[in-house]
Short mmCIF file of C-alpha atoms (C1' of nucleotides) in Angstrom, two decimals:
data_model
loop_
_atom_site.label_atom_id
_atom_site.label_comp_id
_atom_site.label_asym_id
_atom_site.label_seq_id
_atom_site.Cartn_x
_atom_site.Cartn_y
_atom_site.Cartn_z
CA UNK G 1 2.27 -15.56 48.19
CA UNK G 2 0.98 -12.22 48.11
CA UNK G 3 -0.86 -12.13 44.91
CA UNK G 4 -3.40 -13.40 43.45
CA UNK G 5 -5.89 -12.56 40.17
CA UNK G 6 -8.84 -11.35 41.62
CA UNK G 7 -11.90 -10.71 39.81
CA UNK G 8 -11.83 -7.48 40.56
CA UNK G 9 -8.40 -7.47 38.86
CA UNK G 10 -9.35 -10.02 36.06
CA UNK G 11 -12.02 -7.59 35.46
CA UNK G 12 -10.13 -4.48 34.58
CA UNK G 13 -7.70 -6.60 32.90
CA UNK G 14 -10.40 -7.77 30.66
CA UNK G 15 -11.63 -4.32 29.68
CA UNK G 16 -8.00 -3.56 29.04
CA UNK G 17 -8.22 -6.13 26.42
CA UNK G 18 -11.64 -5.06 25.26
CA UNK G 19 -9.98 -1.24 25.27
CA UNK G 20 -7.26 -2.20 22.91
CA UNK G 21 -9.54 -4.56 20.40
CA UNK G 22 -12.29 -1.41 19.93
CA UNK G 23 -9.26 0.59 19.24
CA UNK G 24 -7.83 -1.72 16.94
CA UNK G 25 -11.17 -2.34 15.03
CA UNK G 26 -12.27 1.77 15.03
CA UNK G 27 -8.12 2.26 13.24
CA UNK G 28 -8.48 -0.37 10.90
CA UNK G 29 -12.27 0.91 9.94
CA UNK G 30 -10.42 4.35 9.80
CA UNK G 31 -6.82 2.99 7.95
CA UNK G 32 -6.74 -0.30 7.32
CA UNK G 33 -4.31 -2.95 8.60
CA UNK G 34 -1.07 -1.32 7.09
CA UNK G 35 -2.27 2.17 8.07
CA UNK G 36 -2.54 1.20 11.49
CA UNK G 37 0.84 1.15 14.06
CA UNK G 38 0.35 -0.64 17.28
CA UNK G 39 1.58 2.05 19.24
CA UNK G 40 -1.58 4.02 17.74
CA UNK G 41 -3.69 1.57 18.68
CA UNK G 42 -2.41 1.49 22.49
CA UNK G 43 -2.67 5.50 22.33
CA UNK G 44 -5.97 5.49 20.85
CA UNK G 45 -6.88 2.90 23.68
CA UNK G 46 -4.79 4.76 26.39
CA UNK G 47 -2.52 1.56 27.16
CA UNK G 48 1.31 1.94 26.67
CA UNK G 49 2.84 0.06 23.38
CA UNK G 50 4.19 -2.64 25.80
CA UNK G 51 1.07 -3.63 27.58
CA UNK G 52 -0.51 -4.08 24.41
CA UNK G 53 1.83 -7.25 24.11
CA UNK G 54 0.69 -8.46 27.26
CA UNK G 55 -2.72 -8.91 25.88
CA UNK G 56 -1.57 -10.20 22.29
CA UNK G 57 1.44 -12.02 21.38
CA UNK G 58 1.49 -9.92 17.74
CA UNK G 59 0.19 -7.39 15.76
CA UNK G 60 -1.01 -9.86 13.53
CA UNK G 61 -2.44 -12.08 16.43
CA UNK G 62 -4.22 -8.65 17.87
CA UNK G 63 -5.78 -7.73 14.15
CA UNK G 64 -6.61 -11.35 13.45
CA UNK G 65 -8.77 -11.19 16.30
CA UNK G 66 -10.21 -7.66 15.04
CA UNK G 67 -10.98 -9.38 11.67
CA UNK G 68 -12.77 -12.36 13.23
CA UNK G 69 -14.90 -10.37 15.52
CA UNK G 70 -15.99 -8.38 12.59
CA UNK G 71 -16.92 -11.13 10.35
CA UNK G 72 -18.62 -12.99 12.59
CA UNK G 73 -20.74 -9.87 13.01
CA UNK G 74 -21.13 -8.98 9.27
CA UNK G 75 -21.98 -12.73 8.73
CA UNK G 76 -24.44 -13.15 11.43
CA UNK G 77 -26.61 -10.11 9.56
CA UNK G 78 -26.13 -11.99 6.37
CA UNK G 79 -27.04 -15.36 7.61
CA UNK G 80 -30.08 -13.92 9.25
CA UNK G 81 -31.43 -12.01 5.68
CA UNK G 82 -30.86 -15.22 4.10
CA UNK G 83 -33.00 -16.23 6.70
CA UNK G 84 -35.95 -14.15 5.75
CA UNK G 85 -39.00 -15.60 4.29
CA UNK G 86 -39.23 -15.14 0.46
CA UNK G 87 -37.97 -17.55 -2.46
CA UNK G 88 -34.72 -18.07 -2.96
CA UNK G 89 -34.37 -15.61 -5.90
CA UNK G 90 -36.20 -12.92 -3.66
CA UNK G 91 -33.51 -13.93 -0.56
CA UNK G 92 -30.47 -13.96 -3.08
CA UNK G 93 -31.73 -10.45 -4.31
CA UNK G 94 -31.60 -9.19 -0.53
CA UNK G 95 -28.20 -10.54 -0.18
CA UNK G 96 -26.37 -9.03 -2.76
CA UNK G 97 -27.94 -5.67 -2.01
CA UNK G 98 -27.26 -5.73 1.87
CA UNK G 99 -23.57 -7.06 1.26
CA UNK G 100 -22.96 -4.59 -1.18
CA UNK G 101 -24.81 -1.56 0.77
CA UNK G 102 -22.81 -2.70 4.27
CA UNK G 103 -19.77 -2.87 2.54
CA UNK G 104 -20.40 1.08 0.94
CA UNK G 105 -21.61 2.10 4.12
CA UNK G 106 -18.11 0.76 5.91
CA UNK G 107 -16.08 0.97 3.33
CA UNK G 108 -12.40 1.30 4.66
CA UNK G 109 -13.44 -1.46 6.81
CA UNK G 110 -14.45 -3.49 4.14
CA UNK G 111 -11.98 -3.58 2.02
CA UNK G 112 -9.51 -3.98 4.79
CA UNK G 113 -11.65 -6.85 5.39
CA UNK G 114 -12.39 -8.05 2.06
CA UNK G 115 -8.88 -6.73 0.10
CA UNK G 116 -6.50 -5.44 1.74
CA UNK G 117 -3.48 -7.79 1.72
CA UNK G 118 -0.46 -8.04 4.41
CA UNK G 119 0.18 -11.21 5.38
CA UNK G 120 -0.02 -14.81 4.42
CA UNK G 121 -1.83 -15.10 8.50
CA UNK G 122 -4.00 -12.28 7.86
CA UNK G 123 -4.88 -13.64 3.96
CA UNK G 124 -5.56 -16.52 5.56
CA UNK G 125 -7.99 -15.03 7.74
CA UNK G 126 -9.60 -12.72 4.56
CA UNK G 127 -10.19 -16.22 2.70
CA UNK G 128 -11.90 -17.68 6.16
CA UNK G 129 -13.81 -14.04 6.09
CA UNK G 130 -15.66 -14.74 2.95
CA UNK G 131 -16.07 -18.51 2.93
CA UNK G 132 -19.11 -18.18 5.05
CA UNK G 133 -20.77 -15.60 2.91
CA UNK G 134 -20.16 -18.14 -0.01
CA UNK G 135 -22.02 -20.98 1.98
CA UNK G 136 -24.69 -19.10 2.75
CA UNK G 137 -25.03 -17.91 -0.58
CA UNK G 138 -24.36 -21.62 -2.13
CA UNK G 139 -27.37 -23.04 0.33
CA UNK G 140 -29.56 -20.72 -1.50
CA UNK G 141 -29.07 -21.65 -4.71
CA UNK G 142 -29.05 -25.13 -3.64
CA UNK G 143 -32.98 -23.98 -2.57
CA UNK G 144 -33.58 -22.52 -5.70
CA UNK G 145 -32.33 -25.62 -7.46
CA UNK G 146 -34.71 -27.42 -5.78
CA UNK G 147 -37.95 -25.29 -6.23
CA UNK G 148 -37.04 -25.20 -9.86
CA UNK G 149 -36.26 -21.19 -9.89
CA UNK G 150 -32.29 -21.83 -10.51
CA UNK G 151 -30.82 -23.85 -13.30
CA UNK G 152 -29.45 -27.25 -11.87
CA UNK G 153 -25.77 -25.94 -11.46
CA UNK G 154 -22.56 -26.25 -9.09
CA UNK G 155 -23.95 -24.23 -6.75
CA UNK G 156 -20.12 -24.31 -4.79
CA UNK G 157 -18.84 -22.51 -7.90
CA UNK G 158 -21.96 -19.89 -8.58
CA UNK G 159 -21.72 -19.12 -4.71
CA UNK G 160 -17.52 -18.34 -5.26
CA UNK G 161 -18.54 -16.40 -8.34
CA UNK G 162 -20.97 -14.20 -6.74
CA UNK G 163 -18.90 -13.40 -4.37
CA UNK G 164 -16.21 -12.33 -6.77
CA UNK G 165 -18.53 -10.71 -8.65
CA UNK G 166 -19.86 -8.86 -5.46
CA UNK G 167 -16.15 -7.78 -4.28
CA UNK G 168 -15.04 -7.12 -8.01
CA UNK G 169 -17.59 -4.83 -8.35
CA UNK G 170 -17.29 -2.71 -5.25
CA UNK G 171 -13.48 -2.59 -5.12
CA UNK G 172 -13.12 0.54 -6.68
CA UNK G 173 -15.80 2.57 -4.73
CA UNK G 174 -14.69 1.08 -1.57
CA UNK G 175 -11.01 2.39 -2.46
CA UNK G 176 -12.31 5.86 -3.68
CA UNK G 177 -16.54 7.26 -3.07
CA UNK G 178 -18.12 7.35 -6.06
CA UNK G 179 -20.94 9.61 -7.10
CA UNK G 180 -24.04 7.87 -5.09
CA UNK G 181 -25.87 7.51 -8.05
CA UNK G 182 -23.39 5.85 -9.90
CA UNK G 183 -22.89 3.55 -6.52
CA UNK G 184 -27.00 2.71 -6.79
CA UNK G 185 -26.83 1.84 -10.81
CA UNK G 186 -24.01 -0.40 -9.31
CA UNK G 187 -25.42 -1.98 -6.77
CA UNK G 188 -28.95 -2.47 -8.80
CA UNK G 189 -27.00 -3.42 -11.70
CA UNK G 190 -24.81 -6.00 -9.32
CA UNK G 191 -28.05 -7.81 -8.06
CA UNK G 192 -29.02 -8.49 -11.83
CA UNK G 193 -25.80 -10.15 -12.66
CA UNK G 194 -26.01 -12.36 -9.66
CA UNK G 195 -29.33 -13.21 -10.36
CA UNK G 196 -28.68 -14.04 -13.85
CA UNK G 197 -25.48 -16.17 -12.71
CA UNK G 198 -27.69 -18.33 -10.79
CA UNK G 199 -31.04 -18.04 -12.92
CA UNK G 200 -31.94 -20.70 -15.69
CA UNK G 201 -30.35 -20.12 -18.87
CA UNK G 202 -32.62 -19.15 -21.77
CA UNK G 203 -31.67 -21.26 -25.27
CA UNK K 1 34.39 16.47 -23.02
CA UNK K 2 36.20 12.93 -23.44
CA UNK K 3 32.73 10.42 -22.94
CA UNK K 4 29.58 10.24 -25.15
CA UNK K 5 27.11 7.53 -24.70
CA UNK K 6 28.03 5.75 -27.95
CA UNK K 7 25.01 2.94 -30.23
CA UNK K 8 27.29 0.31 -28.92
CA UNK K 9 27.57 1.75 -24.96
CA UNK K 10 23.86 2.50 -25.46
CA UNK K 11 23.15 -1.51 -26.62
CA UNK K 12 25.16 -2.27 -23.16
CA UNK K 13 23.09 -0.05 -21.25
CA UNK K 14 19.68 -1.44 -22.38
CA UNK K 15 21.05 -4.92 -22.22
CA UNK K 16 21.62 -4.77 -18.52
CA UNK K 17 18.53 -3.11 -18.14
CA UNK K 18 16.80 -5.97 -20.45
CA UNK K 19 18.32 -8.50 -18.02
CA UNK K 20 16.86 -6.62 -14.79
CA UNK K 21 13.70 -7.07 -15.83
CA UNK K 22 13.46 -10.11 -17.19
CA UNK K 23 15.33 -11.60 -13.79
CA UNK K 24 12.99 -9.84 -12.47
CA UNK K 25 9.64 -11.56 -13.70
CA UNK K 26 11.11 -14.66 -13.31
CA UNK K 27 11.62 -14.43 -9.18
CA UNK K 28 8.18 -12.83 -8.99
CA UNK K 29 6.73 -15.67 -11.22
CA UNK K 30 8.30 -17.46 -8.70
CA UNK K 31 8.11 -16.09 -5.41
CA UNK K 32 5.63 -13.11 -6.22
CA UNK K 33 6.79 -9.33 -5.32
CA UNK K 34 6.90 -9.48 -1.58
CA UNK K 35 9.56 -12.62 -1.77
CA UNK K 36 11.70 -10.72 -4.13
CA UNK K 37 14.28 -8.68 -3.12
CA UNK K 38 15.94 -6.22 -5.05
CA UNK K 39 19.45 -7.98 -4.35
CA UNK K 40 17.87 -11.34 -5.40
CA UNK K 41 17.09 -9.77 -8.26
CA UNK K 42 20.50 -8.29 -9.11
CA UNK K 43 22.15 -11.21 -8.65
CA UNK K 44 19.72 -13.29 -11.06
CA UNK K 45 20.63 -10.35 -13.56
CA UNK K 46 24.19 -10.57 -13.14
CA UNK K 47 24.71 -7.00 -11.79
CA UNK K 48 24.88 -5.17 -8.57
CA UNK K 49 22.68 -4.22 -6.38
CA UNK K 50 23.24 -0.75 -6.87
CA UNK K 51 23.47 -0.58 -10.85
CA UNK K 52 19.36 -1.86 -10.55
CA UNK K 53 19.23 1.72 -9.51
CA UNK K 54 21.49 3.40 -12.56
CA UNK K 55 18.15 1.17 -14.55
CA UNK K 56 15.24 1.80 -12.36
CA UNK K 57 14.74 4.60 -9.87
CA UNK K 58 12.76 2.18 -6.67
CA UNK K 59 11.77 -1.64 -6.77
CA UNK K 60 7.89 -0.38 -7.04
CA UNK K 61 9.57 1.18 -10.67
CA UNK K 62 10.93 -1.80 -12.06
CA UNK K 63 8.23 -3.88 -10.80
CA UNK K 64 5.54 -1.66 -12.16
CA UNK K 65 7.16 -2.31 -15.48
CA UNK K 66 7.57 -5.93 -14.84
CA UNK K 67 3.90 -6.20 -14.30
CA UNK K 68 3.35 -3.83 -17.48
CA UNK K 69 5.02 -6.00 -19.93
CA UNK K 70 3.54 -9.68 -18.10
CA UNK K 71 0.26 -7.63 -18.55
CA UNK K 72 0.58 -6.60 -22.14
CA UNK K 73 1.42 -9.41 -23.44
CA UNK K 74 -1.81 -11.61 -21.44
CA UNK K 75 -4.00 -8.91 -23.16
CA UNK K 76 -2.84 -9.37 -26.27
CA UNK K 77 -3.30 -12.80 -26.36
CA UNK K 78 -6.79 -12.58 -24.98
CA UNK K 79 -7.96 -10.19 -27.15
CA UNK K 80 -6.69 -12.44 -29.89
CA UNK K 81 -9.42 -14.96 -28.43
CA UNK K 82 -11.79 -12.10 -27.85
CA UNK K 83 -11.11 -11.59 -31.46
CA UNK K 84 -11.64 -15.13 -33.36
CA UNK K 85 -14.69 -16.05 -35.09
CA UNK K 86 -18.06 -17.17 -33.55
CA UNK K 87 -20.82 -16.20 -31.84
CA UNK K 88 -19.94 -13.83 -29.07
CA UNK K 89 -21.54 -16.28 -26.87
CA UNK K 90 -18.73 -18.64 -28.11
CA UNK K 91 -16.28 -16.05 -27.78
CA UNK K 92 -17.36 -15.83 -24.26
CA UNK K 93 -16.57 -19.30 -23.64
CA UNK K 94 -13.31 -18.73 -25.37
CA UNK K 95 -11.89 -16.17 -23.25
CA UNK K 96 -12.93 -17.43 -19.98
CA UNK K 97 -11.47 -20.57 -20.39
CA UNK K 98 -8.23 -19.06 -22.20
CA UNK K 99 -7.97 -16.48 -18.87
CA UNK K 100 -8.31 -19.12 -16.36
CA UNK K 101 -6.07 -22.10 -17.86
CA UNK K 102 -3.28 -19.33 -18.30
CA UNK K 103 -3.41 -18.06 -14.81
CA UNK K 104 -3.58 -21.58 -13.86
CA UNK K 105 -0.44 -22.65 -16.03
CA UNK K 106 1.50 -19.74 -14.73
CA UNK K 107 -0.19 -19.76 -11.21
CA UNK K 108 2.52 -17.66 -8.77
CA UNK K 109 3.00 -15.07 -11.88
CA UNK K 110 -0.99 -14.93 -11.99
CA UNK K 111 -1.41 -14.40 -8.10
CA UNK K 112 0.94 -11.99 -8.25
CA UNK K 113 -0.91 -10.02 -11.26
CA UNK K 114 -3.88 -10.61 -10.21
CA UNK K 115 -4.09 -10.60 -6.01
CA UNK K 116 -1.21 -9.79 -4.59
CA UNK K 117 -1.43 -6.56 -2.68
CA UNK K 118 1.43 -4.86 -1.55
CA UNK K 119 1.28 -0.94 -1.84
CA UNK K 120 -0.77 1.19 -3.31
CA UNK K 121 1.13 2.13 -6.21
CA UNK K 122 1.22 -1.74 -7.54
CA UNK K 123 -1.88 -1.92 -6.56
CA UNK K 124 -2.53 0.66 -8.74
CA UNK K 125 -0.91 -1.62 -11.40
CA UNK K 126 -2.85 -4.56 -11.02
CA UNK K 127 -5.82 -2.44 -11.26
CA UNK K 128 -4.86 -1.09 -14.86
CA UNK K 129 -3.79 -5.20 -15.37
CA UNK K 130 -7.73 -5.88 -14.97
CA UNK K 131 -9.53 -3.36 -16.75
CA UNK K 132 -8.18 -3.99 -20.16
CA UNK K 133 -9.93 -7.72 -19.60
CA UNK K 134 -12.91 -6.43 -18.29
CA UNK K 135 -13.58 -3.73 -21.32
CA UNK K 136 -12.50 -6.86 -23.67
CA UNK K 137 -15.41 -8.66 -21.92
CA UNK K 138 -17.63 -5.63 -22.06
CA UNK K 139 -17.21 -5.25 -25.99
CA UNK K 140 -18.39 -9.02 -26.56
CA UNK K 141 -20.90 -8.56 -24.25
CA UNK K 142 -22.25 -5.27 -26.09
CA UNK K 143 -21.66 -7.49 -29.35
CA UNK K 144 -24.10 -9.91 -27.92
CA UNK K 145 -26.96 -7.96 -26.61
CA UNK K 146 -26.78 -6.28 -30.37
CA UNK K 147 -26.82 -10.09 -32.11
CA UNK K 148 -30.18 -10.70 -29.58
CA UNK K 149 -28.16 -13.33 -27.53
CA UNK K 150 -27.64 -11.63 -24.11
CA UNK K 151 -30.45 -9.68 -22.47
CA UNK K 152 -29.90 -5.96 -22.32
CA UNK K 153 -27.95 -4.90 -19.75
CA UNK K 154 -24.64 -2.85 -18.31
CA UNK K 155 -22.14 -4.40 -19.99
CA UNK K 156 -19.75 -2.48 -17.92
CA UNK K 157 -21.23 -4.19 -14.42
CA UNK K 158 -21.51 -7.65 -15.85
CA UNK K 159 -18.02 -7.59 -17.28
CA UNK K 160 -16.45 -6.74 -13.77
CA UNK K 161 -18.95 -9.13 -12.42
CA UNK K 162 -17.12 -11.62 -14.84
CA UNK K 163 -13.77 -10.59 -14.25
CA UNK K 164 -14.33 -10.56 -10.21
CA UNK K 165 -15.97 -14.69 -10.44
CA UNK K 166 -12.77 -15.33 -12.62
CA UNK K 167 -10.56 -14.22 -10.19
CA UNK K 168 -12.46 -15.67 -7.35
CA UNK K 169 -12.92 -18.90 -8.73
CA UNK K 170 -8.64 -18.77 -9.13
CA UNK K 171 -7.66 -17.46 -5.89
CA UNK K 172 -7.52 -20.48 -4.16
CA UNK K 173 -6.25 -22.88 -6.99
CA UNK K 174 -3.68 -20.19 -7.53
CA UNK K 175 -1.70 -20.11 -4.04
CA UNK K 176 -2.36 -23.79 -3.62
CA UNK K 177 -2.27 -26.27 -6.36
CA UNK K 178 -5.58 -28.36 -6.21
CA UNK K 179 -6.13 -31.90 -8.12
CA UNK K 180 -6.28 -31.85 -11.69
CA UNK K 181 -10.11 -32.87 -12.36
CA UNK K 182 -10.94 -31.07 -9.21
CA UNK K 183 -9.46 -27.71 -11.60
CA UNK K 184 -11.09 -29.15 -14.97
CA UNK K 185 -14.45 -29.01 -12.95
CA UNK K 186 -13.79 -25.36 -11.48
CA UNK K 187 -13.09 -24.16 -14.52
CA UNK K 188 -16.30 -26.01 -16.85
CA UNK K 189 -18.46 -24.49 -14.19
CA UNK K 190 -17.37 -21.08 -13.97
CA UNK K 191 -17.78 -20.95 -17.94
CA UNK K 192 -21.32 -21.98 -17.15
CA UNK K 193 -21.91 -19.24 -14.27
CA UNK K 194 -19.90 -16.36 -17.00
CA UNK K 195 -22.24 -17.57 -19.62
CA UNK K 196 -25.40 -17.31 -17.33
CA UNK K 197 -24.31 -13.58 -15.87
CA UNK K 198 -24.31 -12.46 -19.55
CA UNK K 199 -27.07 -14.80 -20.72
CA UNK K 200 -30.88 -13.64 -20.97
CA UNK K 201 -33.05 -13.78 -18.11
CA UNK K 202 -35.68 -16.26 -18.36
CA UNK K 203 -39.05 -15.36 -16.17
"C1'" DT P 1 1.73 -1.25 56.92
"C1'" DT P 2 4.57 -3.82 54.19
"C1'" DA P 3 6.48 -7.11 51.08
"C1'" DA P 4 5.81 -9.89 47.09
"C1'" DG P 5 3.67 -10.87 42.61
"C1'" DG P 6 1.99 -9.22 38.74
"C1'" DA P 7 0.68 -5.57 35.40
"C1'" DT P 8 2.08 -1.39 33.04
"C1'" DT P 9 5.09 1.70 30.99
"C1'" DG P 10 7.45 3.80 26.94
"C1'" DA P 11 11.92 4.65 25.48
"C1'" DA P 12 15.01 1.91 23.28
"C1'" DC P 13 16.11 -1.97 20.56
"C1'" DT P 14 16.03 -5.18 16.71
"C1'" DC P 15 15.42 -6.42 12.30
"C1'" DC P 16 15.42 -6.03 7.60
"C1'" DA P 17 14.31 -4.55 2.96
"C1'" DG P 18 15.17 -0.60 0.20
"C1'" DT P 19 18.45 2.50 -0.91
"C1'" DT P 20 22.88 5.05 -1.16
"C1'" DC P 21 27.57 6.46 -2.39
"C1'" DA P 22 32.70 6.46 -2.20
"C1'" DT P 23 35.40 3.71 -4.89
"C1'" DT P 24 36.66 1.09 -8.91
"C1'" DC P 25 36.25 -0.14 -13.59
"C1'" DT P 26 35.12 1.16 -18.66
"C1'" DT P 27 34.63 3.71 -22.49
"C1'" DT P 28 35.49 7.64 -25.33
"C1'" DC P 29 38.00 11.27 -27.42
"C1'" DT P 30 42.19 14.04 -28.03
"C1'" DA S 1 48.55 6.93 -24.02
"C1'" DG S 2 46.09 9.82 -20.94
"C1'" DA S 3 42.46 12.25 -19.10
"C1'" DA S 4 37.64 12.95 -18.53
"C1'" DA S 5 33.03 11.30 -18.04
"C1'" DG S 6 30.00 7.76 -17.06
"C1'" DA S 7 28.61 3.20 -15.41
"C1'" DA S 8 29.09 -0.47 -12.09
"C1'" DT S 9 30.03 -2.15 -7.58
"C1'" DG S 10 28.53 -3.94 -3.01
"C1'" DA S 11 29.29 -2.99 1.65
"C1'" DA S 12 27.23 0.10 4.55
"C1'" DC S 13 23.51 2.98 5.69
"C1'" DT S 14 18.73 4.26 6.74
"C1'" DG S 15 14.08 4.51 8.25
"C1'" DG S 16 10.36 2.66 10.02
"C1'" DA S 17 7.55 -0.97 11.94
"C1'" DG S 18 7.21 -4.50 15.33
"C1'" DT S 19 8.78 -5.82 19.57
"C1'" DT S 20 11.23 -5.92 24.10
"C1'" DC S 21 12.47 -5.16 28.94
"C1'" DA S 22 14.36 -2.76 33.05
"C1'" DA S 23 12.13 0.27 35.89
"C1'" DT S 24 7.87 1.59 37.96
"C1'" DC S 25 3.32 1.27 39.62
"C1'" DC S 26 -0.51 -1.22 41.53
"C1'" DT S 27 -2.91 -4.89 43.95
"C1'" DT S 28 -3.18 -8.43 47.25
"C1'" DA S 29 -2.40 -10.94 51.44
"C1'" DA S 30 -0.06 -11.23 55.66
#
DNA sequence: TTAAGGATTGAACTCCAGTTCATTCTTTCT
DNA sequence: AGAAAGAATGAACTGGAGTTCAATCCTTAA
């Protein structure tokens, strides 16, 4: 033998990897999933094409991998304002508002992550994206349930239909920038309908 | 000249192209646009592959219309719901329940209306497939806040907020068929969460 | 220093859905 | 009937995205 993996070697081979996966995520924030070509992302993270298969199997293997590191992100910030002290209408309020501001703030990398629609792997991995939003949102209602301040509901269906309502709403200014005002009478406008979804109904 | 495009040539012509289409939405209410292939669909039509071109100048073309017609025709019949008697609270209820046990009756033809992303220009399409819902929900929703039984609000937000839990609440029942009660449940409870988002805010 | 093992390269290849077009078939009008 | 114009045909083409691989470069261990 006259080779063997050292860690010197295992090292630059790991911020090869890292290289191409920055890359990946910066084109995708920039172009989406469809926009992007893997031999731009091996340019953009001066590999050739080829070694970019030596690190991922697939382009959808490679982006799949983007799209987790990214939500795990995005749903570690939203796990920790649910976190926050406040009562659960206060915390949902939060929520919506720092989901929907994120999203404008990103927004090509949003809706790649939230819309954008290749594959049946990569769908897959959308639907995995926003499930944990949805529990988090769900175990707050389930509070609010409990301290009386929500209507005794299914708090697995209000939690889904937030987040549709959250995605519906910011579809179209994630595709195209809006006027900012008009994107604030959104978002404030958003964060009553969610609280009303969950709030007690009035007879 | 020795040709002229005669009534009877001209009932030929739009007969073929009648047959197109309607071959057409049945493979995408089957296999949605992605798993329908222009030769798939000429050969469902009984025609050639290339005369779908004499009828329709691209497959986005013909599928746009496809997706026009399947549209026009859902809209009418929910703004024949949106347009029965009752409260608009009741109406509400109506329409909810009519969009989601239609998508769910017709699920692959839904998905593909309704979340199927493949380019920009049918994306376009499904775009123009939602708003005429969501400005059908608006108007009830305007109807209400002027009859005193919704709070005051954006109409415009809460009807997108409405359309987006709709859609939400479908997605997954849609691509994969889920147990009957398990559906009967989804959809009681959305109509609950659609009633609260419009519903007055109790404090 | 040198040979072997592994990583890297990027031009070329594959694959395939959408599209074309030379040919054939139909219809119309003289 | 015959010629002209149009419609239909479907095998072949095309373009572009994802992927490959023979050649090359680098690293390690003797």
């Amino acid at each position: 033998m006259a080779y063997r993996r050292t860690p010197k070697m295992q090292g630059r081979i790991d911020a090869a990897r890292e290289q191409i996966l920055t890359a990946a995520h910066r084109l995708v924030a920039e172009a989406g999933y469809g926009g992007t070509a893997i031999p731009d992302v091996a340019k953009a993270a001066g590999v050739s094409t080829g070694s970019v298969y030596t690190h991922f199997p697939s382009k959808t293997a490679l982006f799949s991998e983007v799209y987790q590191r990214a939500a795990r992100h995005e749903i570690e910030v939203f796990r920790e304002v649910a976190d926050t002290k406040g009562t659960p209408r206060e915390r949902l309020t939060q929520m919506v508002e720092t989901f929907a501001r994120r999203a404008l703030a990103g927004r090509k990398l949003a809706w790649a992550l939230l819309v954008e629609s290749v594959n049946e792997e990569i769908d897959a991995d959308r639907m995995r994206f926003r499930e944990p939003y949805r529990a988090i949102i769900e175990d707050v209602i389930n509070e609010g349930i409990k301290a009386d301040e929500f209507v005794v509901q299914d708090a697995k269906v209000t939690s889904m239909c937030i987040v549709g309502a959250i995605v519906e709403t910011l579809v179209r200014p994630l595709s195209r920038a809006q006027q900012a005002d008009e994107e604030e009478r959104l978002v404030c406008n958003l964060i009553q309908v969610c609280l009303r979804s969950a709030g007690p109904i009035m007879r």
